[in-house]
Coordinates of C-alpha atoms and ligand atoms in Angstrom, one line a residue:
X1 CA 106.1 86.3 96.9
X2 CA 103.0 87.3 98.8
X3 CA 105.0 90.2 100.0
X4 CA 105.9 91.3 96.5
X5 CA 102.2 91.4 95.5
X6 CA 101.4 93.2 98.7
X7 CA 104.1 95.8 97.9
X8 CA 102.5 96.4 94.5
X9 CA 99.0 96.6 96.1
X10 CA 98.9 100.4 95.5
X11 CA 99.2 99.8 91.7
X12 CA 96.7 97.0 91.5
X13 CA 94.3 99.1 93.5
X14 CA 94.3 102.0 91.1
X15 CA 94.3 99.8 87.9
X16 CA 92.1 96.9 89.0
X17 CA 89.4 97.7 86.3
X18 CA 92.0 97.4 83.6
X19 CA 93.3 94.2 85.1
X20 CA 89.7 92.8 85.1
X21 CA 89.5 93.7 81.4
X22 CA 92.8 92.0 80.5
X23 CA 91.9 89.0 82.7
X24 CA 88.7 88.5 80.7
X25 CA 90.6 88.6 77.4
X26 CA 93.2 86.2 78.8
X27 CA 90.5 83.7 79.8
X28 CA 89.0 83.8 76.3
X29 CA 92.5 83.3 74.9
X30 CA 93.1 80.3 77.0
X31 CA 89.9 78.6 76.0
X32 CA 90.1 79.3 72.3
X33 CA 93.0 76.8 71.6
X34 CA 90.8 73.8 72.4
X35 CA 88.4 74.6 69.6
X36 CA 90.5 73.7 66.5
X37 CA 91.3 70.3 68.0
X38 CA 87.6 69.7 68.6
X39 CA 86.7 70.8 65.1
X40 CA 89.4 68.6 63.6
X41 CA 88.2 65.5 65.6
X42 CA 84.6 66.1 64.4
X43 CA 85.8 66.4 60.8
X44 CA 87.8 63.2 60.9
X45 CA 84.9 61.3 62.4
X46 CA 82.6 62.6 59.6
X47 CA 85.3 61.6 57.0
X48 CA 85.8 58.1 58.5
X49 CA 82.0 57.5 58.6
X50 CA 81.6 58.9 55.1
X51 CA 79.0 61.6 56.1
X52 CA 81.1 64.7 55.4
X53 CA 79.3 66.9 52.8
X54 CA 80.8 69.8 50.9
X55 CA 78.7 72.3 52.9
X56 CA 79.9 70.7 56.1
X57 CA 83.5 71.0 55.0
X58 CA 83.0 74.7 54.2
X59 CA 81.5 75.1 57.7
X60 CA 84.5 73.5 59.3
X61 CA 86.9 75.7 57.3
X62 CA 84.9 78.8 58.0
X63 CA 84.8 78.0 61.8
X64 CA 88.6 77.4 61.8
X65 CA 89.2 80.7 60.1
X66 CA 86.9 82.5 62.5
X67 CA 88.7 81.0 65.4
X68 CA 92.0 82.2 64.0
X69 CA 90.8 85.8 63.4
X70 CA 89.1 86.0 66.8
X71 CA 92.4 84.8 68.4
X72 CA 94.4 87.4 66.6
X73 CA 92.1 90.3 67.5
X74 CA 91.8 89.3 71.2
X75 CA 95.5 88.8 71.4
X76 CA 96.1 92.2 69.9
X77 CA 93.9 94.0 72.4
X78 CA 95.3 92.0 75.3
X79 CA 98.9 92.7 74.5
X80 CA 98.3 96.4 73.9
X81 CA 96.7 96.8 77.3
X82 CA 99.1 94.6 79.3
X83 CA 102.1 96.4 77.8
X84 CA 100.6 99.7 78.7
X85 CA 100.1 98.5 82.3
X86 CA 103.7 97.2 82.4
X87 CA 105.2 100.5 81.2
X88 CA 103.1 102.5 83.6
X89 CA 104.2 100.4 86.5
X90 CA 107.9 100.5 85.6
X91 CA 107.7 104.3 85.1
X92 CA 106.0 104.8 88.5
X93 CA 108.3 102.5 90.3
X94 CA 111.3 104.3 88.9
X95 CA 109.9 107.7 89.7
X96 CA 109.2 106.6 93.3
X97 CA 112.7 105.1 93.6
X98 CA 114.5 108.2 92.3
X99 CA 112.3 110.5 94.4
X100 CA 113.2 108.5 97.4
X101 CA 116.9 108.6 96.6
X102 CA 116.7 112.3 96.8
X103 CA 115.2 112.1 100.3
X104 CA 117.8 109.7 101.7
X105 CA 120.6 111.1 103.8
X106 CA 124.3 110.8 103.4
X107 CA 124.5 107.7 105.7
X108 CA 122.6 105.6 103.1
X109 CA 124.9 106.6 100.3
X110 CA 127.8 105.4 102.4
X111 CA 126.1 102.1 102.9
X112 CA 125.3 101.4 99.2
X113 CA 127.5 101.6 96.2
X114 CA 126.3 103.4 93.0
X115 CA 126.4 100.1 91.1
X116 CA 124.2 98.5 93.7
X117 CA 121.7 101.4 93.6
X118 CA 121.6 101.3 89.8
X119 CA 121.1 97.5 89.6
X120 CA 118.1 97.9 92.0
X121 CA 116.6 100.6 89.8
X122 CA 117.1 98.5 86.6
X123 CA 117.3 94.8 87.0
X124 CA 115.3 94.4 90.1
X125 CA 112.7 97.0 89.1
X126 CA 112.3 95.2 85.8
X127 CA 111.5 92.0 87.7
X128 CA 108.8 93.7 89.6
X129 CA 107.2 94.8 86.3
X130 CA 107.4 91.2 85.2
X131 CA 105.5 90.2 88.2
X132 CA 102.6 92.5 87.4
X133 CA 102.5 91.5 83.7
X134 CA 104.3 88.4 82.2
X135 CA 104.1 86.5 85.5
X136 CA 100.4 86.9 85.9
X137 CA 99.9 86.2 82.2
X138 CA 102.0 83.0 82.4
X139 CA 100.1 81.8 85.5
X140 CA 96.6 82.6 84.3
X141 CA 96.9 81.8 80.7
X142 CA 98.6 78.5 81.1
X143 CA 96.4 77.4 84.0
X144 CA 93.5 78.3 81.7
X145 CA 94.8 76.2 78.8
X146 CA 95.6 73.2 81.1
X147 CA 92.2 73.3 82.7
X148 CA 90.3 73.6 79.5
X149 CA 92.3 70.9 77.7
X150 CA 91.9 68.5 80.7
X151 CA 88.2 69.3 80.9
X152 CA 87.8 68.5 77.2
X153 CA 89.9 65.4 77.6
X154 CA 87.6 64.3 80.5
X155 CA 84.6 64.7 78.2
X156 CA 86.2 62.3 75.7
X157 CA 87.2 59.7 78.3
X158 CA 88.0 60.2 82.0
X159 CA 90.0 57.0 82.4
X160 CA 92.2 57.8 79.5
X161 CA 92.7 61.3 80.9
X162 CA 93.6 60.1 84.3
X163 CA 96.1 57.5 83.0
X164 CA 97.8 60.0 80.7
X165 CA 98.2 63.0 83.0
X166 CA 98.6 61.4 86.4
X167 CA 102.4 61.6 86.4
X168 CA 102.7 65.2 85.4
X169 CA 101.6 67.0 88.6
X170 CA 104.0 64.8 90.6
X171 CA 106.9 65.5 88.3
X172 CA 106.3 69.3 88.5
X173 CA 105.9 69.1 92.3
X174 CA 109.2 67.3 92.7
X175 CA 111.0 69.6 90.2
X176 CA 109.9 72.7 92.0
X177 CA 111.0 71.3 95.3
X178 CA 114.5 70.9 93.9
X179 CA 114.4 74.4 92.5
X180 CA 113.4 75.9 95.8
X181 CA 116.6 74.7 97.3
X182 CA 118.4 76.9 94.8
X183 CA 116.7 80.0 95.9
X184 CA 119.5 81.2 98.2
X185 CA 121.9 81.0 95.3
X186 CA 119.9 83.3 93.2
X187 CA 120.3 86.0 95.9
X188 CA 124.1 85.5 95.9
X189 CA 124.0 85.8 92.1
X190 CA 122.2 89.1 92.4
X191 CA 124.9 90.5 94.7
X192 CA 127.6 89.3 92.4
X193 CA 125.8 91.1 89.5
X194 CA 125.6 94.3 91.5
X195 CA 129.3 94.1 92.3
X196 CA 130.0 93.7 88.6
X197 CA 127.9 96.7 87.7
X198 CA 129.8 98.8 90.2
X199 CA 133.1 97.6 88.8
X200 CA 132.1 98.4 85.2
X201 CA 130.8 101.8 86.3
X202 CA 134.0 102.6 88.1
X203 CA 136.1 101.7 85.1
X204 CA 134.0 103.9 82.8
X205 CA 134.1 106.8 85.2
X206 CA 137.8 106.5 85.9
X207 CA 138.9 105.8 82.4
X208 CA 140.9 109.1 82.2
X209 CA 142.8 108.5 85.4
X210 CA 143.4 104.9 84.5
X211 CA 144.8 105.9 81.1
X212 CA 146.9 108.7 82.7
X213 CA 148.6 106.1 84.9
X214 CA 148.8 103.6 82.0
X215 CA 146.9 101.3 84.2
X216 CA 144.4 100.0 81.6
X217 CA 145.7 96.4 81.9
X218 CA 145.3 96.2 85.6
X219 CA 141.9 97.9 85.6
X220 CA 140.7 95.6 82.8
X221 CA 141.8 92.5 84.8
X222 CA 139.9 93.8 87.8
X223 CA 136.8 94.5 85.8
X224 CA 137.1 91.2 84.0
X225 CA 137.4 89.3 87.3
X226 CA 134.1 90.8 88.3
X227 CA 132.5 89.9 85.0
X228 CA 133.9 86.4 85.3
X229 CA 132.5 86.0 88.7
X230 CA 129.1 87.0 87.3
X231 CA 129.4 84.5 84.5
X232 CA 130.5 81.7 86.9
X233 CA 127.6 82.3 89.1
X234 CA 125.3 82.1 86.1
X235 CA 126.9 78.9 85.0
X236 CA 126.0 77.3 88.3
X237 CA 122.4 78.2 87.8
X238 CA 122.4 77.1 84.1
X239 CA 124.0 73.7 85.0
X240 CA 121.3 73.1 87.6
X241 CA 118.5 74.1 85.1
X242 CA 120.1 71.8 82.5
X243 CA 120.0 68.8 84.7
X244 CA 116.4 69.2 86.0
X245 CA 114.7 71.0 83.1
X246 CA 114.8 68.0 80.6
X247 CA 113.5 65.6 83.3
X248 CA 110.0 66.9 82.8
X249 CA 110.3 66.2 79.1
X250 CA 111.0 62.6 79.9
X251 CA 107.8 62.3 82.1
X252 CA 105.8 64.1 79.3
X253 CA 107.0 61.6 76.7
X254 CA 105.9 58.7 78.9
X255 CA 102.5 60.3 79.3
X256 CA 102.2 60.7 75.6
X257 CA 103.1 57.1 75.1
X258 CA 100.4 56.0 77.5
X259 CA 97.8 58.2 75.8
X260 CA 98.7 56.7 72.3
X261 CA 98.8 53.1 73.5
X262 CA 95.7 53.1 75.8
X263 CA 93.8 55.4 73.4
X264 CA 94.4 53.1 70.4
X265 CA 93.3 50.2 72.5
X266 CA 90.1 52.1 73.3
X267 CA 89.5 52.9 69.6
X268 CA 89.8 49.2 68.8
X269 CA 87.4 48.3 71.7
X270 CA 85.1 51.0 70.4
X271 CA 85.2 53.1 73.7
X272 CA 86.2 56.2 71.7
X273 CA 86.2 57.1 68.0
X274 CA 89.3 57.7 65.9
X275 CA 88.5 61.4 65.7
X276 CA 88.2 61.6 69.5
X277 CA 91.6 59.9 69.8
X278 CA 93.2 62.5 67.5
X279 CA 91.5 65.3 69.4
X280 CA 92.6 63.8 72.7
X281 CA 96.2 63.5 71.5
X282 CA 96.1 67.1 70.3
X283 CA 95.0 68.1 73.8
X284 CA 97.8 66.2 75.4
X285 CA 100.1 68.0 72.9
X286 CA 98.7 71.3 74.1
X287 CA 99.6 70.5 77.7
X288 CA 103.4 70.5 77.3
X289 CA 104.1 74.2 76.7
X290 CA 101.8 75.5 79.5
X291 CA 103.1 72.9 82.0
X292 CA 106.7 73.8 81.3
X293 CA 105.9 77.5 81.5
X294 CA 104.1 76.9 84.8
X295 CA 107.0 75.0 86.3
X296 CA 109.4 77.7 85.1
X297 CA 107.3 80.2 86.9
X298 CA 109.0 79.1 90.1
X299 CA 112.3 80.3 88.7
X300 CA 110.7 83.7 88.2
X301 CA 109.2 83.5 91.7
X302 CA 112.7 83.2 93.1
X303 CA 114.0 86.1 91.0
X304 CA 111.0 88.3 91.7
X305 CA 111.0 87.7 95.5
X306 CA 114.6 88.6 95.7
X307 CA 114.2 91.7 93.5
X308 CA 111.2 92.8 95.6
X309 CA 113.3 92.5 98.7
X310 CA 116.1 94.5 97.2
X311 CA 114.0 97.2 95.7
X312 CA 111.9 97.6 98.9
X313 CA 114.9 97.6 101.1
X314 CA 116.0 100.9 99.6
X315 CA 112.5 102.5 99.2
X316 CA 111.6 101.7 102.8
X317 CA 114.7 103.3 104.3
X318 CA 113.5 106.1 106.6
X319 CA 116.0 109.0 106.4
X320 CA 117.2 110.1 109.8
X321 CA 117.0 113.8 108.8
X322 CA 113.5 114.6 107.7
X323 CA 111.2 117.5 107.9
X324 CA 108.0 117.1 110.0
X325 CA 104.9 119.2 110.3
X326 CA 106.6 120.9 113.3
X327 CA 109.7 121.9 111.4
X328 CA 110.2 125.6 111.7
X329 CA 110.6 127.9 108.6
X330 CA 113.7 130.1 108.5
X331 CA 114.4 133.0 106.2
X332 CA 117.3 134.7 107.8
X333 CA 119.5 134.6 110.9
X334 CA 121.6 136.8 113.2
X335 CA 123.9 134.3 114.7
X336 CA 124.9 130.6 114.3
X337 CA 126.5 128.9 117.2
X338 CA 128.3 125.6 117.4
X339 CA 128.2 124.5 121.1
X340 CA 130.6 121.6 122.2
X341 CA 129.9 119.8 118.9
X342 CA 131.1 116.2 118.7
X343 CA 130.8 114.2 115.5
X344 CA 131.8 110.9 114.0
X345 CA 130.9 109.4 110.6
X346 CA 128.4 106.6 111.0
X347 CA 130.7 103.8 109.8
X348 CA 133.8 105.0 111.6
X349 CA 134.8 104.4 115.2
X350 CA 136.9 107.6 115.8
X351 CA 135.4 111.0 116.4
X352 CA 136.3 113.6 113.7
X353 CA 135.1 116.6 115.6
X354 CA 135.7 117.0 119.4
X355 CA 134.2 119.7 121.5
X356 CA 133.9 122.3 118.8
X357 CA 132.5 125.6 119.8
X358 CA 132.4 128.9 117.8
X359 CA 129.9 131.3 116.5
X360 CA 129.2 133.0 113.2
X361 CA 127.6 136.4 113.2
X362 CA 125.6 137.6 110.2
X363 CA 127.6 139.7 107.8
X364 CA 131.0 138.4 109.0
X365 CA 133.6 136.5 107.1
X366 CA 135.1 133.5 108.8
X367 CA 138.3 131.8 107.6
X368 CA 139.0 128.2 108.5
X369 CA 142.5 126.7 108.1
X370 CA 144.3 123.6 109.4
X371 CA 146.1 120.6 108.2
X372 CA 144.5 118.3 105.6
X373 CA 142.1 115.8 107.2
X374 CA 141.9 117.9 110.4
X375 CA 138.0 118.1 110.1
X376 CA 137.5 121.6 108.6
X377 CA 135.1 120.4 105.9
X378 CA 133.3 118.0 108.2
X379 CA 132.8 120.9 110.7
X380 CA 131.3 123.3 108.2
X381 CA 129.2 120.7 106.4
X382 CA 127.3 120.2 109.6
X383 CA 125.4 123.3 108.5
X384 CA 124.1 121.3 105.5
X385 CA 122.4 118.8 107.8
X386 CA 123.9 115.7 106.1
X387 CA 124.1 113.9 109.4
X388 CA 123.0 114.4 113.0
X389 CA 125.8 115.4 115.4
X390 CA 126.8 113.0 118.1
X391 CA 127.1 115.5 120.9
X392 CA 126.6 119.2 121.6
X393 CA 124.3 121.4 119.4
X394 CA 124.2 123.8 116.6
X395 CA 122.0 126.7 117.2
X396 CA 120.5 129.3 114.8
X397 CA 119.5 132.3 116.8
X398 CA 119.3 130.1 119.9
X399 CA 117.2 127.4 118.3
X400 CA 118.6 123.9 117.5
X401 CA 119.2 123.6 113.8
X402 CA 117.3 120.2 113.9
X403 CA 114.1 122.1 114.6
X404 CA 114.2 124.0 111.3
X405 CA 113.0 122.9 107.9
X406 CA 116.1 121.4 106.2
X407 CA 115.2 122.8 102.8
X408 CA 115.0 126.3 104.4
X409 CA 118.4 125.8 106.0
X410 CA 119.8 124.7 102.6
X411 CA 118.2 127.8 101.0
X412 CA 120.2 130.0 103.3
X413 CA 123.5 128.5 102.1
X414 CA 125.5 128.6 98.9
X415 CA 128.0 125.7 99.3
X416 CA 130.9 125.2 96.9
X417 CA 132.2 121.7 97.7
X418 CA 135.7 120.4 97.3
X419 CA 134.6 118.1 94.5
X420 CA 133.0 120.1 91.7
X421 CA 130.0 118.2 90.5
X422 CA 129.3 119.5 87.0
X423 CA 126.7 118.1 84.7
X424 CA 126.8 117.3 81.0
X425 CA 124.8 120.5 80.3
X426 CA 125.6 124.0 79.0
X427 CA 127.6 126.3 81.2
X428 CA 124.6 128.5 82.1
X429 CA 122.5 125.4 82.9
X430 CA 125.2 124.3 85.2
X431 CA 125.1 127.7 86.9
X432 CA 121.3 127.8 87.1
X433 CA 121.3 124.6 89.2
X434 CA 122.2 127.1 92.0
X435 CA 119.0 129.0 91.4
X436 CA 116.7 127.9 88.5
X437 CA 114.7 131.1 88.8
X438 CA 117.7 133.4 88.3
X439 CA 117.5 136.0 85.5
X440 CA 120.2 136.5 82.8
X441 CA 121.4 139.5 84.9
X442 CA 121.8 137.3 88.0
X443 CA 123.9 134.8 85.9
X444 CA 126.1 137.5 84.5
X445 CA 126.6 139.0 88.0
X446 CA 127.5 135.6 89.4
X447 CA 129.9 135.0 86.6
X448 CA 131.6 138.3 87.1
X449 CA 131.9 137.8 90.9
X450 CA 133.4 134.4 90.4
X451 CA 135.9 135.9 87.9
X452 CA 134.6 133.5 85.3
X453 CA 134.2 136.2 82.6
X454 CA 137.7 135.6 81.3
X455 CA 137.0 131.9 80.9
X456 CA 133.8 132.6 78.9
X457 CA 135.8 134.4 76.3
X458 CA 137.9 131.2 75.8
X459 CA 134.9 128.9 75.6
X460 CA 133.7 128.4 72.0
X461 CA 130.1 129.3 72.7
X462 CA 130.4 131.3 75.9
X463 CA 127.6 130.5 78.3
X464 CA 126.1 128.0 75.9
X465 CA 129.2 125.9 75.7
X466 CA 128.4 122.3 76.6
X467 CA 130.4 121.0 79.6
X468 CA 131.6 117.4 79.4
X469 CA 130.6 114.8 82.0
X470 CA 132.0 115.7 85.4
X471 CA 133.4 118.9 83.9
X472 CA 136.0 117.0 82.0
X473 CA 136.3 119.7 79.3
X474 CA 137.2 122.4 81.8
X475 CA 140.4 123.1 83.6
X476 CA 140.5 122.7 87.4
X477 CA 140.4 126.4 87.9
X478 CA 137.5 126.8 85.5
X479 CA 135.6 124.1 87.3
X480 CA 136.1 125.9 90.6
X481 CA 135.1 129.3 89.3
X482 CA 132.0 127.7 87.6
X483 CA 131.0 126.1 90.9
X484 CA 131.5 129.4 92.7
X485 CA 129.3 131.2 90.2
X486 CA 126.7 128.5 90.8
X487 CA 126.7 129.2 94.5
X488 CA 126.6 133.0 94.0
X489 CA 123.7 133.0 91.5
X490 CA 121.3 132.5 94.4
X491 CA 123.0 135.4 96.3
X492 CA 122.9 133.2 99.5
X493 CA 122.8 134.5 103.0
X494 CA 125.8 132.3 103.8
X495 CA 128.5 131.4 101.2
X496 CA 130.7 128.5 102.0
X497 CA 133.9 128.0 100.0
X498 CA 135.2 124.6 100.9
X499 CA 138.8 124.8 99.7
X500 CA 137.3 126.2 96.5
X501 CA 140.2 128.4 95.5
X502 CA 143.0 125.8 95.5
X503 CA 143.1 125.4 91.7
X504 CA 143.0 129.2 90.9
X505 CA 146.2 131.3 90.6
X506 CA 147.0 133.9 93.3
X507 CA 145.8 136.8 91.2
X508 CA 142.4 135.2 90.4
X509 CA 142.0 134.3 94.1
X510 CA 142.7 138.0 95.0
X511 CA 140.1 139.1 92.4
X512 CA 137.4 136.7 93.7
X513 CA 138.0 137.7 97.4
X514 CA 137.9 141.4 96.5
X515 CA 134.6 140.9 94.5
X516 CA 133.0 139.0 97.4
X517 CA 134.0 141.7 99.9
X518 CA 132.4 144.4 97.8
X519 CA 129.3 142.6 96.6
X520 CA 128.4 140.7 99.7
X521 CA 128.2 143.5 102.2
X522 CA 126.0 142.3 105.1
X523 CA 126.1 138.7 104.0
X524 CA 128.1 135.9 105.6
X525 CA 131.1 134.1 104.1
X526 CA 132.8 131.0 105.4
X527 CA 136.1 130.3 103.6
X528 CA 138.0 127.1 104.1
X529 CA 141.4 127.6 102.5
X530 CA 144.9 126.1 102.2
X531 CA 146.4 129.3 101.0
X532 CA 146.2 131.8 103.8
X533 CA 146.0 134.8 101.4
X534 CA 142.3 133.8 101.0
X535 CA 141.5 134.3 104.7
X536 CA 143.8 137.1 105.9
X537 CA 141.0 139.7 105.6
X538 CA 138.5 137.5 107.6
X539 CA 136.8 138.9 110.7
X540 CA 137.9 135.7 112.5
X541 CA 140.1 132.8 111.5
X542 CA 139.6 129.4 113.1
X543 CA 142.6 127.0 113.2
X544 CA 141.4 123.4 113.2
X545 CA 143.8 120.6 114.2
X546 CA 142.8 117.0 114.9
X547 CA 139.1 117.8 115.1
X548 CA 139.5 120.6 117.6
X549 CA 139.7 124.4 117.2
X550 CA 143.2 125.1 118.6
X551 CA 143.4 128.8 117.8
X552 CA 141.2 131.7 116.7
X553 CA 141.5 135.4 116.0
X554 CA 142.3 137.8 113.2
X555 CA 145.3 137.2 111.0
X556 CA 147.6 139.7 112.9
X557 CA 146.6 138.2 116.3
X558 CA 147.4 134.7 115.2
X559 CA 150.8 135.7 114.0
X560 CA 151.8 137.0 117.4
X561 CA 152.5 133.5 118.8
X562 CA 154.5 130.5 117.6
X563 CA 151.9 128.1 116.5
X564 CA 150.8 126.1 113.4
X565 CA 149.3 129.1 111.8
X566 CA 152.4 131.2 112.0
X567 CA 154.7 128.4 110.9
X568 CA 152.5 127.6 107.9
X569 CA 152.1 131.2 107.0
X570 CA 155.8 131.8 106.9
X571 CA 156.3 128.7 104.9
X572 CA 153.7 129.8 102.3
X573 CA 155.3 133.3 102.0
X574 CA 158.7 131.6 101.3
X575 CA 157.2 129.3 98.7
X576 CA 155.4 132.2 97.0
X577 CA 158.6 134.2 96.9
X578 CA 160.5 131.3 95.5
X579 CA 158.2 130.2 92.6
X580 CA 154.8 131.9 92.7
X581 CA 151.6 129.9 92.5
X582 CA 150.1 129.2 89.2
X583 CA 147.0 127.5 87.7
Ligands
ADP601 P1 139.6 118.6 106.0 O1 138.5 119.3 105.4 O2 140.2 119.3 107.2 O3 140.7 118.2 105.0 P2 137.7 116.5 106.4 O4 136.7 117.1 107.2 O5 137.5 116.3 105.0 O6 139.1 117.2 106.6 O7 138.0 115.0 107.0 C1 138.3 114.8 108.4 C2 138.4 113.3 108.6 O8 137.2 112.7 108.4 C3 139.5 112.7 107.7 O9 140.2 111.8 108.5 C4 138.6 112.0 106.7 O10 139.3 110.8 106.2 C5 137.4 111.6 107.4 N1 136.2 111.6 106.6 C6 135.8 112.6 105.7 N2 134.7 112.3 105.1 C7 134.3 111.0 105.6 C8 133.2 110.1 105.3 N3 132.3 110.4 104.5 N4 133.2 109.0 106.0 C9 134.2 108.6 106.8 N5 135.3 109.4 107.1 C10 135.3 110.6 106.5

């Protein structure tokens, strides 16, 4: 718990003046409740001794009213300020978290599921806000009420006070000890909750696929199981709380009983007045709520400590690929060289790339082909600096790619991935993600090059048409062409098409290739393709098989020998002759 406060130190440091302000108001709020009881006791004593006058009565009523008004006003100011602090903290925590997510490298995203990352940004983050607001309020306010009530009780009679409250601290101590044992279980529950979030998220995201395969029932059962697991784990916590929670009530009732019996005896023996006894009993009554709240705080402590651990686990991950003050800037290049590159994905045992060497000269077009899963995409994605290579090096004009500023390297590249990530925004906003500063002319040029013009005519509002989540409202080919336009709008030095023409028909593919050839003179293109027609004009074609480059050369050279390339090419020609390729 100390750690959680420590982690929020930056926030307390910059808002401490506001915290002092709210702490003062809280202190006043915790003292005020003792006043009405005191006034009532005085009034009763005056009534029982027959000295209450009309003006005195008015004074009592006026004082009670004043207390009520003061309480309301102070409460109002206090709640306004503490809510503002809470909102500011949750906003800043969320901002830090999301900013950090953008800095993390791919390895982290393989370690955590989306559901887990979301539950840390919602549930756990919320608990941290509770720590800086409700938690502090509960502790300070209730401690204040308990201390002022006990202080006032001691003034009335210390023996009666001692006899009435002695059992309470022991009961709370014992209860909390029991609860501490449950702490580990809260952590398990949090993991079960994250798993459920992931399941629900997957079901929502995959609803179309699930429906297409008439798999709703099975998917529902899977999601329901995750929800049931969550409910079960809550039940365990609730059962525990139900057994131990009411125990305190029992102890409290006994204390109240002692206060009434001993107090009445003291009234009879004239140690205290009847008014004092009533005031005293009201103070005992005031203790229950705050003591229960304070003992429940331990529950929150568990929750908050775990949330703090989960939130900070993510925000303290240091990405492996970071820019330093020594990172070199880069605006252009003449040659990129892969030298004996070896690579494996962090969680896998098997290398995906083995001894890969080739070079890309500025202005050239490189085609990359090979069986599915042979490592083409992995190979070319090394330019995006998602991971560090295991062996060998990638050089840009003779300097290791690691030495350059990663953002600059990204700026050189327009990458069209296999999965087209489209956002629920208009078509032109989706394109502008490639270059937010692009002019309308740039957008139209990119659209024309990607052969997306014909699609615009079909879309109801052209460039302003809203795209559904994940591009659900567009055809596979349209999604590909839109992604290509997004990459082209920045007119990148290097364009990478990662199997980005698979869903377009042969004619559209030919149009796009022709457009690129004409418009991208002097710029570099890397085209990974299944259909060889997309790479036949390349300056060099690399054939990748099982993580190695097994052949290289221009199309005509590769056809001279019996190899995978020739075999595949002939097969594709036959297939095209038989039925043509359509969208
Ligand atoms: P290609 O582009 O030739 O189809 P990929 O480069 O996508 O092949 O994949 C090469 C191999 O690496 C495949 O066996 C694939 O399963 C594996 N792979 C791809 N991405 C990941 C990843 N993020 N984590 C682990 N393995 C991966």
